[in-house]
Amino acid sequence: MQFPQAPPTAPLRLVVADDNPVVRAGLTALLSGREDTTVVAEAADGREAYEAALRHRPDVILLDVRMPGVDGISALPHLVRLAPVMMLTYSHEAETVREALRLGAGGYLVHGEFGTEQLARAVRDVSEGRPHVTPGAARALLPPAVVPSASAHTESELPAGTREMSAKALSQLQSPVGQSFRSSFQLSTREAEIMDLVASGMTNHQIAATCFISEKTVKNHINHIFAKLHTTNRSQATAKWLGVR
C-alpha cells in the first residue's frame, strides 16, 4: 500500500528592502535561486517596503536600517503589522539593535556575519516566530559594563548588579519561543549566563570577573557547555546558541 506523498512546502515569499541596488539584486538572486525562498518584491526605502508588503503579503520582510526617505526603524512598527520582519543591515550599534527588537523585529542579521545557509535558516526561523540574531547584534544587547574592551575588566571595575544584568540582557529582548529553543540545550541557569557572555565575545578572565568566580570555574562551565551543545570551540558554541547555524 502506498501512502500519498505530502505536497512540497511552498517557498517563503519575501520582500527585500535596501537602498543599495547591488545589495538588493544580490539578495534577490540568492534567495530566489533556492527552492525554499523566493523574493516577490524589492524596495528602496521604508515607504516602498510598506506598499510592497500591502500588495504582496509576504511571509517575511528583510529590512535595512539606514535608507533615504523613510528609514527601516521608522517603517518597522508599520511593517510588523503585515509580516514578520528581519533586519538585514550593516548597522550593529547597540541603540539601533535594541530599538529594532523593541519595535518588533523578529531577527537582526549583520552583513558579514552569516553565510547563505545561515541566512536561509534565519528567514525560516523568523517566519516561524523564532528570534534570530548574529553575534554582532547579540553583543549589542549586553549592557556596556559587560561588553569586552581592549583591556580586561577587573572585579573592582564592575558596578554592582552587572552579573544579574548580563544574565538577563539577551533573554529580556527575546520572545518565549526563543527561550524554548534555548531550553532544548538543557543548560543550567549559570551555564546559560556564561554562554551569553561567551557569545558577547568576553574572555574567561572577563567572565570570571563579571560572575565573581575563578577562571578555573569558568573553564569547567565552558567545558560542560561545549558537551551539552555538542561543540568543540567558542565559535561553534556561539553560532549554535544564537541560532545562526
PDB file of N, CA and C in Angstrom, residues 61-145:
ATOM      1  N   ILE A  61       9.708  40.045   5.746  1.00  0.00           N
ATOM      2  CA  ILE A  61      10.275  41.254   5.139  1.00  0.00           C
ATOM      3  C   ILE A  61      11.717  41.397   5.618  1.00  0.00           C
ATOM      4  N   LEU A  62      12.663  41.490   4.692  1.00  0.00           N
ATOM      5  CA  LEU A  62      14.060  41.746   5.011  1.00  0.00           C
ATOM      6  C   LEU A  62      14.279  43.246   4.906  1.00  0.00           C
ATOM      7  N   LEU A  63      14.707  43.869   6.002  1.00  0.00           N
ATOM      8  CA  LEU A  63      14.685  45.331   6.084  1.00  0.00           C
ATOM      9  C   LEU A  63      16.029  45.915   6.503  1.00  0.00           C
ATOM     10  N   ASP A  64      16.542  46.834   5.702  1.00  0.00           N
ATOM     11  CA  ASP A  64      17.755  47.562   6.057  1.00  0.00           C
ATOM     12  C   ASP A  64      17.405  48.650   7.073  1.00  0.00           C
ATOM     13  N   VAL A  65      18.376  49.113   7.834  1.00  0.00           N
ATOM     14  CA  VAL A  65      18.143  50.158   8.838  1.00  0.00           C
ATOM     15  C   VAL A  65      18.222  51.537   8.210  1.00  0.00           C
ATOM     16  N   ARG A  66      19.331  51.832   7.556  1.00  0.00           N
ATOM     17  CA  ARG A  66      19.573  53.179   7.037  1.00  0.00           C
ATOM     18  C   ARG A  66      19.191  53.256   5.559  1.00  0.00           C
ATOM     19  N   MET A  67      18.122  53.988   5.287  1.00  0.00           N
ATOM     20  CA  MET A  67      17.671  54.209   3.918  1.00  0.00           C
ATOM     21  C   MET A  67      17.169  55.639   3.806  1.00  0.00           C
ATOM     22  N   PRO A  68      17.319  56.268   2.638  1.00  0.00           N
ATOM     23  CA  PRO A  68      16.799  57.630   2.467  1.00  0.00           C
ATOM     24  C   PRO A  68      15.281  57.628   2.510  1.00  0.00           C
ATOM     25  N   GLY A  69      14.699  58.787   2.737  1.00  0.00           N
ATOM     26  CA  GLY A  69      13.242  58.844   2.837  1.00  0.00           C
ATOM     27  C   GLY A  69      12.796  58.252   4.156  1.00  0.00           C
ATOM     28  N   VAL A  70      12.019  57.196   4.115  1.00  0.00           N
ATOM     29  CA  VAL A  70      11.576  56.508   5.333  1.00  0.00           C
ATOM     30  C   VAL A  70      12.564  55.387   5.643  1.00  0.00           C
ATOM     31  N   ASP A  71      13.296  55.519   6.758  1.00  0.00           N
ATOM     32  CA  ASP A  71      14.294  54.503   7.089  1.00  0.00           C
ATOM     33  C   ASP A  71      13.641  53.263   7.696  1.00  0.00           C
ATOM     34  N   GLY A  72      14.477  52.241   7.930  1.00  0.00           N
ATOM     35  CA  GLY A  72      13.954  50.983   8.413  1.00  0.00           C
ATOM     36  C   GLY A  72      13.322  51.056   9.788  1.00  0.00           C
ATOM     37  N   ILE A  73      13.947  51.776  10.704  1.00  0.00           N
ATOM     38  CA  ILE A  73      13.414  51.871  12.063  1.00  0.00           C
ATOM     39  C   ILE A  73      12.065  52.596  12.068  1.00  0.00           C
ATOM     40  N   SER A  74      11.931  53.645  11.248  1.00  0.00           N
ATOM     41  CA  SER A  74      10.663  54.379  11.174  1.00  0.00           C
ATOM     42  C   SER A  74       9.555  53.528  10.578  1.00  0.00           C
ATOM     43  N   ALA A  75       9.907  52.698   9.604  1.00  0.00           N
ATOM     44  CA  ALA A  75       8.897  51.872   8.938  1.00  0.00           C
ATOM     45  C   ALA A  75       8.544  50.627   9.738  1.00  0.00           C
ATOM     46  N   LEU A  76       9.433  50.203  10.619  1.00  0.00           N
ATOM     47  CA  LEU A  76       9.285  48.917  11.313  1.00  0.00           C
ATOM     48  C   LEU A  76       7.941  48.732  12.022  1.00  0.00           C
ATOM     49  N   PRO A  77       7.468  49.696  12.838  1.00  0.00           N
ATOM     50  CA  PRO A  77       6.189  49.475  13.534  1.00  0.00           C
ATOM     51  C   PRO A  77       5.017  49.220  12.595  1.00  0.00           C
ATOM     52  N   HIS A  78       5.077  49.784  11.388  1.00  0.00           N
ATOM     53  CA  HIS A  78       4.004  49.593  10.413  1.00  0.00           C
ATOM     54  C   HIS A  78       4.148  48.248   9.690  1.00  0.00           C
ATOM     55  N   LEU A  79       5.398  47.857   9.436  1.00  0.00           N
ATOM     56  CA  LEU A  79       5.643  46.620   8.698  1.00  0.00           C
ATOM     57  C   LEU A  79       5.325  45.381   9.519  1.00  0.00           C
ATOM     58  N   VAL A  80       5.623  45.412  10.823  1.00  0.00           N
ATOM     59  CA  VAL A  80       5.404  44.218  11.645  1.00  0.00           C
ATOM     60  C   VAL A  80       3.919  43.863  11.764  1.00  0.00           C
ATOM     61  N   ARG A  81       3.048  44.809  11.430  1.00  0.00           N
ATOM     62  CA  ARG A  81       1.611  44.508  11.423  1.00  0.00           C
ATOM     63  C   ARG A  81       1.219  43.691  10.198  1.00  0.00           C
ATOM     64  N   LEU A  82       2.098  43.673   9.207  1.00  0.00           N
ATOM     65  CA  LEU A  82       1.797  42.986   7.952  1.00  0.00           C
ATOM     66  C   LEU A  82       2.515  41.654   7.806  1.00  0.00           C
ATOM     67  N   ALA A  83       3.724  41.548   8.389  1.00  0.00           N
ATOM     68  CA  ALA A  83       4.515  40.319   8.248  1.00  0.00           C
ATOM     69  C   ALA A  83       5.684  40.363   9.229  1.00  0.00           C
ATOM     70  N   PRO A  84       6.250  39.196   9.581  1.00  0.00           N
ATOM     71  CA  PRO A  84       7.463  39.193  10.404  1.00  0.00           C
ATOM     72  C   PRO A  84       8.581  39.942   9.687  1.00  0.00           C
ATOM     73  N   VAL A  85       9.371  40.684  10.445  1.00  0.00           N
ATOM     74  CA  VAL A  85      10.442  41.485   9.855  1.00  0.00           C
ATOM     75  C   VAL A  85      11.790  41.035  10.398  1.00  0.00           C
ATOM     76  N   MET A  86      12.740  40.860   9.501  1.00  0.00           N
ATOM     77  CA  MET A  86      14.111  40.564   9.891  1.00  0.00           C
ATOM     78  C   MET A  86      15.002  41.700   9.416  1.00  0.00           C
ATOM     79  N   MET A  87      15.677  42.353  10.336  1.00  0.00           N
ATOM     80  CA  MET A  87      16.621  43.396   9.968  1.00  0.00           C
ATOM     81  C   MET A  87      17.842  42.744   9.323  1.00  0.00           C
ATOM     82  N   LEU A  88      18.255  43.256   8.190  1.00  0.00           N
ATOM     83  CA  LEU A  88      19.410  42.736   7.471  1.00  0.00           C
ATOM     84  C   LEU A  88      20.225  43.947   7.054  1.00  0.00           C
ATOM     85  N   THR A  89      21.314  44.226   7.801  1.00  0.00           N
ATOM     86  CA  THR A  89      21.928  45.540   7.713  1.00  0.00           C
ATOM     87  C   THR A  89      23.401  45.492   8.095  1.00  0.00           C
ATOM     88  N   TYR A  90      24.101  46.578   7.812  1.00  0.00           N
ATOM     89  CA  TYR A  90      25.488  46.714   8.257  1.00  0.00           C
ATOM     90  C   TYR A  90      25.566  47.369   9.634  1.00  0.00           C
ATOM     91  N   SER A  91      24.459  47.866  10.123  1.00  0.00           N
ATOM     92  CA  SER A  91      24.449  48.616  11.374  1.00  0.00           C
ATOM     93  C   SER A  91      24.320  47.689  12.578  1.00  0.00           C
ATOM     94  N   HIS A  92      25.289  47.796  13.510  1.00  0.00           N
ATOM     95  CA  HIS A  92      25.208  46.971  14.718  1.00  0.00           C
ATOM     96  C   HIS A  92      25.382  47.813  15.988  1.00  0.00           C
ATOM     97  N   GLU A  93      25.049  49.100  15.900  1.00  0.00           N
ATOM     98  CA  GLU A  93      25.114  49.934  17.088  1.00  0.00           C
ATOM     99  C   GLU A  93      24.082  49.437  18.106  1.00  0.00           C
ATOM    100  N   ALA A  94      24.479  49.462  19.367  1.00  0.00           N
ATOM    101  CA  ALA A  94      23.630  48.905  20.421  1.00  0.00           C
ATOM    102  C   ALA A  94      22.242  49.535  20.442  1.00  0.00           C
ATOM    103  N   GLU A  95      22.195  50.860  20.334  1.00  0.00           N
ATOM    104  CA  GLU A  95      20.909  51.549  20.404  1.00  0.00           C
ATOM    105  C   GLU A  95      19.991  51.129  19.252  1.00  0.00           C
ATOM    106  N   THR A  96      20.567  50.973  18.077  1.00  0.00           N
ATOM    107  CA  THR A  96      19.775  50.596  16.908  1.00  0.00           C
ATOM    108  C   THR A  96      19.248  49.171  17.040  1.00  0.00           C
ATOM    109  N   VAL A  97      20.119  48.245  17.479  1.00  0.00           N
ATOM    110  CA  VAL A  97      19.701  46.848  17.648  1.00  0.00           C
ATOM    111  C   VAL A  97      18.576  46.751  18.667  1.00  0.00           C
ATOM    112  N   ARG A  98      18.754  47.397  19.794  1.00  0.00           N
ATOM    113  CA  ARG A  98      17.742  47.340  20.851  1.00  0.00           C
ATOM    114  C   ARG A  98      16.410  47.951  20.388  1.00  0.00           C
ATOM    115  N   GLU A  99      16.486  49.061  19.699  1.00  0.00           N
ATOM    116  CA  GLU A  99      15.268  49.723  19.244  1.00  0.00           C
ATOM    117  C   GLU A  99      14.530  48.853  18.218  1.00  0.00           C
ATOM    118  N   ALA A 100      15.281  48.212  17.331  1.00  0.00           N
ATOM    119  CA  ALA A 100      14.658  47.356  16.327  1.00  0.00           C
ATOM    120  C   ALA A 100      13.923  46.190  16.980  1.00  0.00           C
ATOM    121  N   LEU A 101      14.548  45.555  17.955  1.00  0.00           N
ATOM    122  CA  LEU A 101      13.908  44.426  18.631  1.00  0.00           C
ATOM    123  C   LEU A 101      12.741  44.897  19.495  1.00  0.00           C
ATOM    124  N   ARG A 102      12.890  46.082  20.095  1.00  0.00           N
ATOM    125  CA  ARG A 102      11.796  46.620  20.914  1.00  0.00           C
ATOM    126  C   ARG A 102      10.567  46.901  20.050  1.00  0.00           C
ATOM    127  N   LEU A 103      10.805  47.334  18.817  1.00  0.00           N
ATOM    128  CA  LEU A 103       9.704  47.680  17.927  1.00  0.00           C
ATOM    129  C   LEU A 103       9.097  46.468  17.223  1.00  0.00           C
ATOM    130  N   GLY A 104       9.667  45.291  17.488  1.00  0.00           N
ATOM    131  CA  GLY A 104       9.033  44.076  16.982  1.00  0.00           C
ATOM    132  C   GLY A 104       9.771  43.277  15.937  1.00  0.00           C
ATOM    133  N   ALA A 105      11.008  43.667  15.596  1.00  0.00           N
ATOM    134  CA  ALA A 105      11.769  42.874  14.631  1.00  0.00           C
ATOM    135  C   ALA A 105      11.951  41.459  15.167  1.00  0.00           C
ATOM    136  N   GLY A 106      11.786  40.480  14.307  1.00  0.00           N
ATOM    137  CA  GLY A 106      11.922  39.096  14.735  1.00  0.00           C
ATOM    138  C   GLY A 106      13.344  38.583  14.664  1.00  0.00           C
ATOM    139  N   GLY A 107      14.214  39.341  14.035  1.00  0.00           N
ATOM    140  CA  GLY A 107      15.606  38.931  13.927  1.00  0.00           C
ATOM    141  C   GLY A 107      16.468  40.116  13.534  1.00  0.00           C
ATOM    142  N   TYR A 108      17.786  39.962  13.703  1.00  0.00           N
ATOM    143  CA  TYR A 108      18.704  41.057  13.375  1.00  0.00           C
ATOM    144  C   TYR A 108      20.002  40.434  12.882  1.00  0.00           C
ATOM    145  N   LEU A 109      20.245  40.526  11.598  1.00  0.00           N
ATOM    146  CA  LEU A 109      21.444  39.970  10.992  1.00  0.00           C
ATOM    147  C   LEU A 109      22.351  41.091  10.511  1.00  0.00           C
ATOM    148  N   VAL A 110      23.622  40.990  10.850  1.00  0.00           N
ATOM    149  CA  VAL A 110      24.614  41.977  10.429  1.00  0.00           C
ATOM    150  C   VAL A 110      25.398  41.407   9.248  1.00  0.00           C
ATOM    151  N   HIS A 111      25.441  42.141   8.150  1.00  0.00           N
ATOM    152  CA  HIS A 111      26.172  41.685   6.966  1.00  0.00           C
ATOM    153  C   HIS A 111      27.609  41.324   7.338  1.00  0.00           C
ATOM    154  N   GLY A 112      28.096  40.234   6.762  1.00  0.00           N
ATOM    155  CA  GLY A 112      29.455  39.786   7.023  1.00  0.00           C
ATOM    156  C   GLY A 112      29.535  38.759   8.132  1.00  0.00           C
ATOM    157  N   GLU A 113      28.402  38.507   8.810  1.00  0.00           N
ATOM    158  CA  GLU A 113      28.406  37.565   9.925  1.00  0.00           C
ATOM    159  C   GLU A 113      27.587  36.301   9.645  1.00  0.00           C
ATOM    160  N   PHE A 114      27.218  36.089   8.399  1.00  0.00           N
ATOM    161  CA  PHE A 114      26.426  34.910   8.079  1.00  0.00           C
ATOM    162  C   PHE A 114      26.687  34.491   6.635  1.00  0.00           C
ATOM    163  N   GLY A 115      26.415  33.224   6.369  1.00  0.00           N
ATOM    164  CA  GLY A 115      26.528  32.703   5.017  1.00  0.00           C
ATOM    165  C   GLY A 115      25.160  32.431   4.441  1.00  0.00           C
ATOM    166  N   THR A 116      25.144  31.829   3.261  1.00  0.00           N
ATOM    167  CA  THR A 116      23.873  31.577   2.572  1.00  0.00           C
ATOM    168  C   THR A 116      22.931  30.711   3.388  1.00  0.00           C
ATOM    169  N   GLU A 117      23.449  29.604   3.918  1.00  0.00           N
ATOM    170  CA  GLU A 117      22.591  28.685   4.670  1.00  0.00           C
ATOM    171  C   GLU A 117      22.096  29.328   5.961  1.00  0.00           C
ATOM    172  N   GLN A 118      22.961  30.099   6.620  1.00  0.00           N
ATOM    173  CA  GLN A 118      22.544  30.782   7.841  1.00  0.00           C
ATOM    174  C   GLN A 118      21.439  31.791   7.546  1.00  0.00           C
ATOM    175  N   LEU A 119      21.556  32.476   6.414  1.00  0.00           N
ATOM    176  CA  LEU A 119      20.530  33.443   6.032  1.00  0.00           C
ATOM    177  C   LEU A 119      19.199  32.740   5.777  1.00  0.00           C
ATOM    178  N   ALA A 120      19.242  31.633   5.042  1.00  0.00           N
ATOM    179  CA  ALA A 120      18.015  30.890   4.747  1.00  0.00           C
ATOM    180  C   ALA A 120      17.374  30.367   6.027  1.00  0.00           C
ATOM    181  N   ARG A 121      18.201  29.875   6.937  1.00  0.00           N
ATOM    182  CA  ARG A 121      17.657  29.378   8.205  1.00  0.00           C
ATOM    183  C   ARG A 121      17.060  30.512   9.020  1.00  0.00           C
ATOM    184  N   ALA A 122      17.730  31.660   9.020  1.00  0.00           N
ATOM    185  CA  ALA A 122      17.220  32.807   9.775  1.00  0.00           C
ATOM    186  C   ALA A 122      15.856  33.237   9.252  1.00  0.00           C
ATOM    187  N   VAL A 123      15.703  33.250   7.927  1.00  0.00           N
ATOM    188  CA  VAL A 123      14.417  33.615   7.331  1.00  0.00           C
ATOM    189  C   VAL A 123      13.339  32.643   7.787  1.00  0.00           C
ATOM    190  N   ARG A 124      13.661  31.353   7.763  1.00  0.00           N
ATOM    191  CA  ARG A 124      12.692  30.347   8.196  1.00  0.00           C
ATOM    192  C   ARG A 124      12.370  30.511   9.675  1.00  0.00           C
ATOM    193  N   ASP A 125      13.398  30.743  10.497  1.00  0.00           N
ATOM    194  CA  ASP A 125      13.173  30.914  11.938  1.00  0.00           C
ATOM    195  C   ASP A 125      12.236  32.084  12.207  1.00  0.00           C
ATOM    196  N   VAL A 126      12.524  33.211  11.581  1.00  0.00           N
ATOM    197  CA  VAL A 126      11.718  34.413  11.820  1.00  0.00           C
ATOM    198  C   VAL A 126      10.280  34.198  11.348  1.00  0.00           C
ATOM    199  N   SER A 127      10.118  33.488  10.250  1.00  0.00           N
ATOM    200  CA  SER A 127       8.760  33.232   9.753  1.00  0.00           C
ATOM    201  C   SER A 127       7.961  32.374  10.723  1.00  0.00           C
ATOM    202  N   GLU A 128       8.664  31.567  11.525  1.00  0.00           N
ATOM    203  CA  GLU A 128       8.001  30.666  12.471  1.00  0.00           C
ATOM    204  C   GLU A 128       8.038  31.200  13.900  1.00  0.00           C
ATOM    205  N   GLY A 129       8.476  32.453  14.057  1.00  0.00           N
ATOM    206  CA  GLY A 129       8.447  33.075  15.371  1.00  0.00           C
ATOM    207  C   GLY A 129       9.645  32.823  16.247  1.00  0.00           C
ATOM    208  N   ARG A 130      10.717  32.284  15.670  1.00  0.00           N
ATOM    209  CA  ARG A 130      11.929  32.052  16.453  1.00  0.00           C
ATOM    210  C   ARG A 130      12.899  33.209  16.236  1.00  0.00           C
ATOM    211  N   PRO A 131      13.320  33.889  17.295  1.00  0.00           N
ATOM    212  CA  PRO A 131      14.238  35.029  17.137  1.00  0.00           C
ATOM    213  C   PRO A 131      15.585  34.570  16.613  1.00  0.00           C
ATOM    214  N   HIS A 132      16.230  35.409  15.850  1.00  0.00           N
ATOM    215  CA  HIS A 132      17.491  35.036  15.235  1.00  0.00           C
ATOM    216  C   HIS A 132      18.379  36.271  15.127  1.00  0.00           C
ATOM    217  N   VAL A 133      19.540  36.253  15.789  1.00  0.00           N
ATOM    218  CA  VAL A 133      20.477  37.373  15.718  1.00  0.00           C
ATOM    219  C   VAL A 133      21.880  36.839  15.484  1.00  0.00           C
ATOM    220  N   THR A 134      22.698  37.611  14.787  1.00  0.00           N
ATOM    221  CA  THR A 134      24.094  37.241  14.589  1.00  0.00           C
ATOM    222  C   THR A 134      24.923  37.789  15.754  1.00  0.00           C
ATOM    223  N   PRO A 135      26.163  37.309  15.903  1.00  0.00           N
ATOM    224  CA  PRO A 135      26.976  37.683  17.077  1.00  0.00           C
ATOM    225  C   PRO A 135      27.131  39.187  17.296  1.00  0.00           C
ATOM    226  N   GLY A 136      27.313  39.965  16.223  1.00  0.00           N
ATOM    227  CA  GLY A 136      27.482  41.407  16.388  1.00  0.00           C
ATOM    228  C   GLY A 136      26.266  42.046  17.015  1.00  0.00           C
ATOM    229  N   ALA A 137      25.079  41.585  16.620  1.00  0.00           N
ATOM    230  CA  ALA A 137      23.849  42.110  17.213  1.00  0.00           C
ATOM    231  C   ALA A 137      23.699  41.622  18.645  1.00  0.00           C
ATOM    232  N   ALA A 138      24.085  40.389  18.901  1.00  0.00           N
ATOM    233  CA  ALA A 138      23.971  39.847  20.258  1.00  0.00           C
ATOM    234  C   ALA A 138      24.844  40.627  21.229  1.00  0.00           C
ATOM    235  N   ARG A 139      26.050  40.985  20.792  1.00  0.00           N
ATOM    236  CA  ARG A 139      26.933  41.767  21.669  1.00  0.00           C
ATOM    237  C   ARG A 139      26.308  43.111  22.012  1.00  0.00           C
ATOM    238  N   ALA A 140      25.566  43.663  21.061  1.00  0.00           N
ATOM    239  CA  ALA A 140      24.939  44.964  21.298  1.00  0.00           C
ATOM    240  C   ALA A 140      23.842  44.895  22.343  1.00  0.00           C
ATOM    241  N   LEU A 141      23.341  43.700  22.620  1.00  0.00           N
ATOM    242  CA  LEU A 141      22.261  43.559  23.591  1.00  0.00           C
ATOM    243  C   LEU A 141      22.756  43.527  25.030  1.00  0.00           C
ATOM    244  N   LEU A 142      24.061  43.356  25.216  1.00  0.00           N
ATOM    245  CA  LEU A 142      24.608  43.321  26.564  1.00  0.00           C
ATOM    246  C   LEU A 142      24.860  44.726  27.076  1.00  0.00           C
ATOM    247  N   PRO A 143      24.725  44.941  28.401  1.00  0.00           N
ATOM    248  CA  PRO A 143      24.998  46.259  28.969  1.00  0.00           C
ATOM    249  C   PRO A 143      26.432  46.676  28.693  1.00  0.00           C
ATOM    250  N   PRO A 144      26.706  47.970  28.538  1.00  0.00           N
ATOM    251  CA  PRO A 144      28.069  48.433  28.260  1.00  0.00           C
ATOM    252  C   PRO A 144      29.090  47.925  29.254  1.00  0.00           C
ATOM    253  N   ALA A 145      28.674  47.719  30.505  1.00  0.00           N
ATOM    254  CA  ALA A 145      29.620  47.302  31.540  1.00  0.00           C
ATOM    255  C   ALA A 145      30.186  45.926  31.290  1.00  0.00           C
TER     256      ALA A 145
END
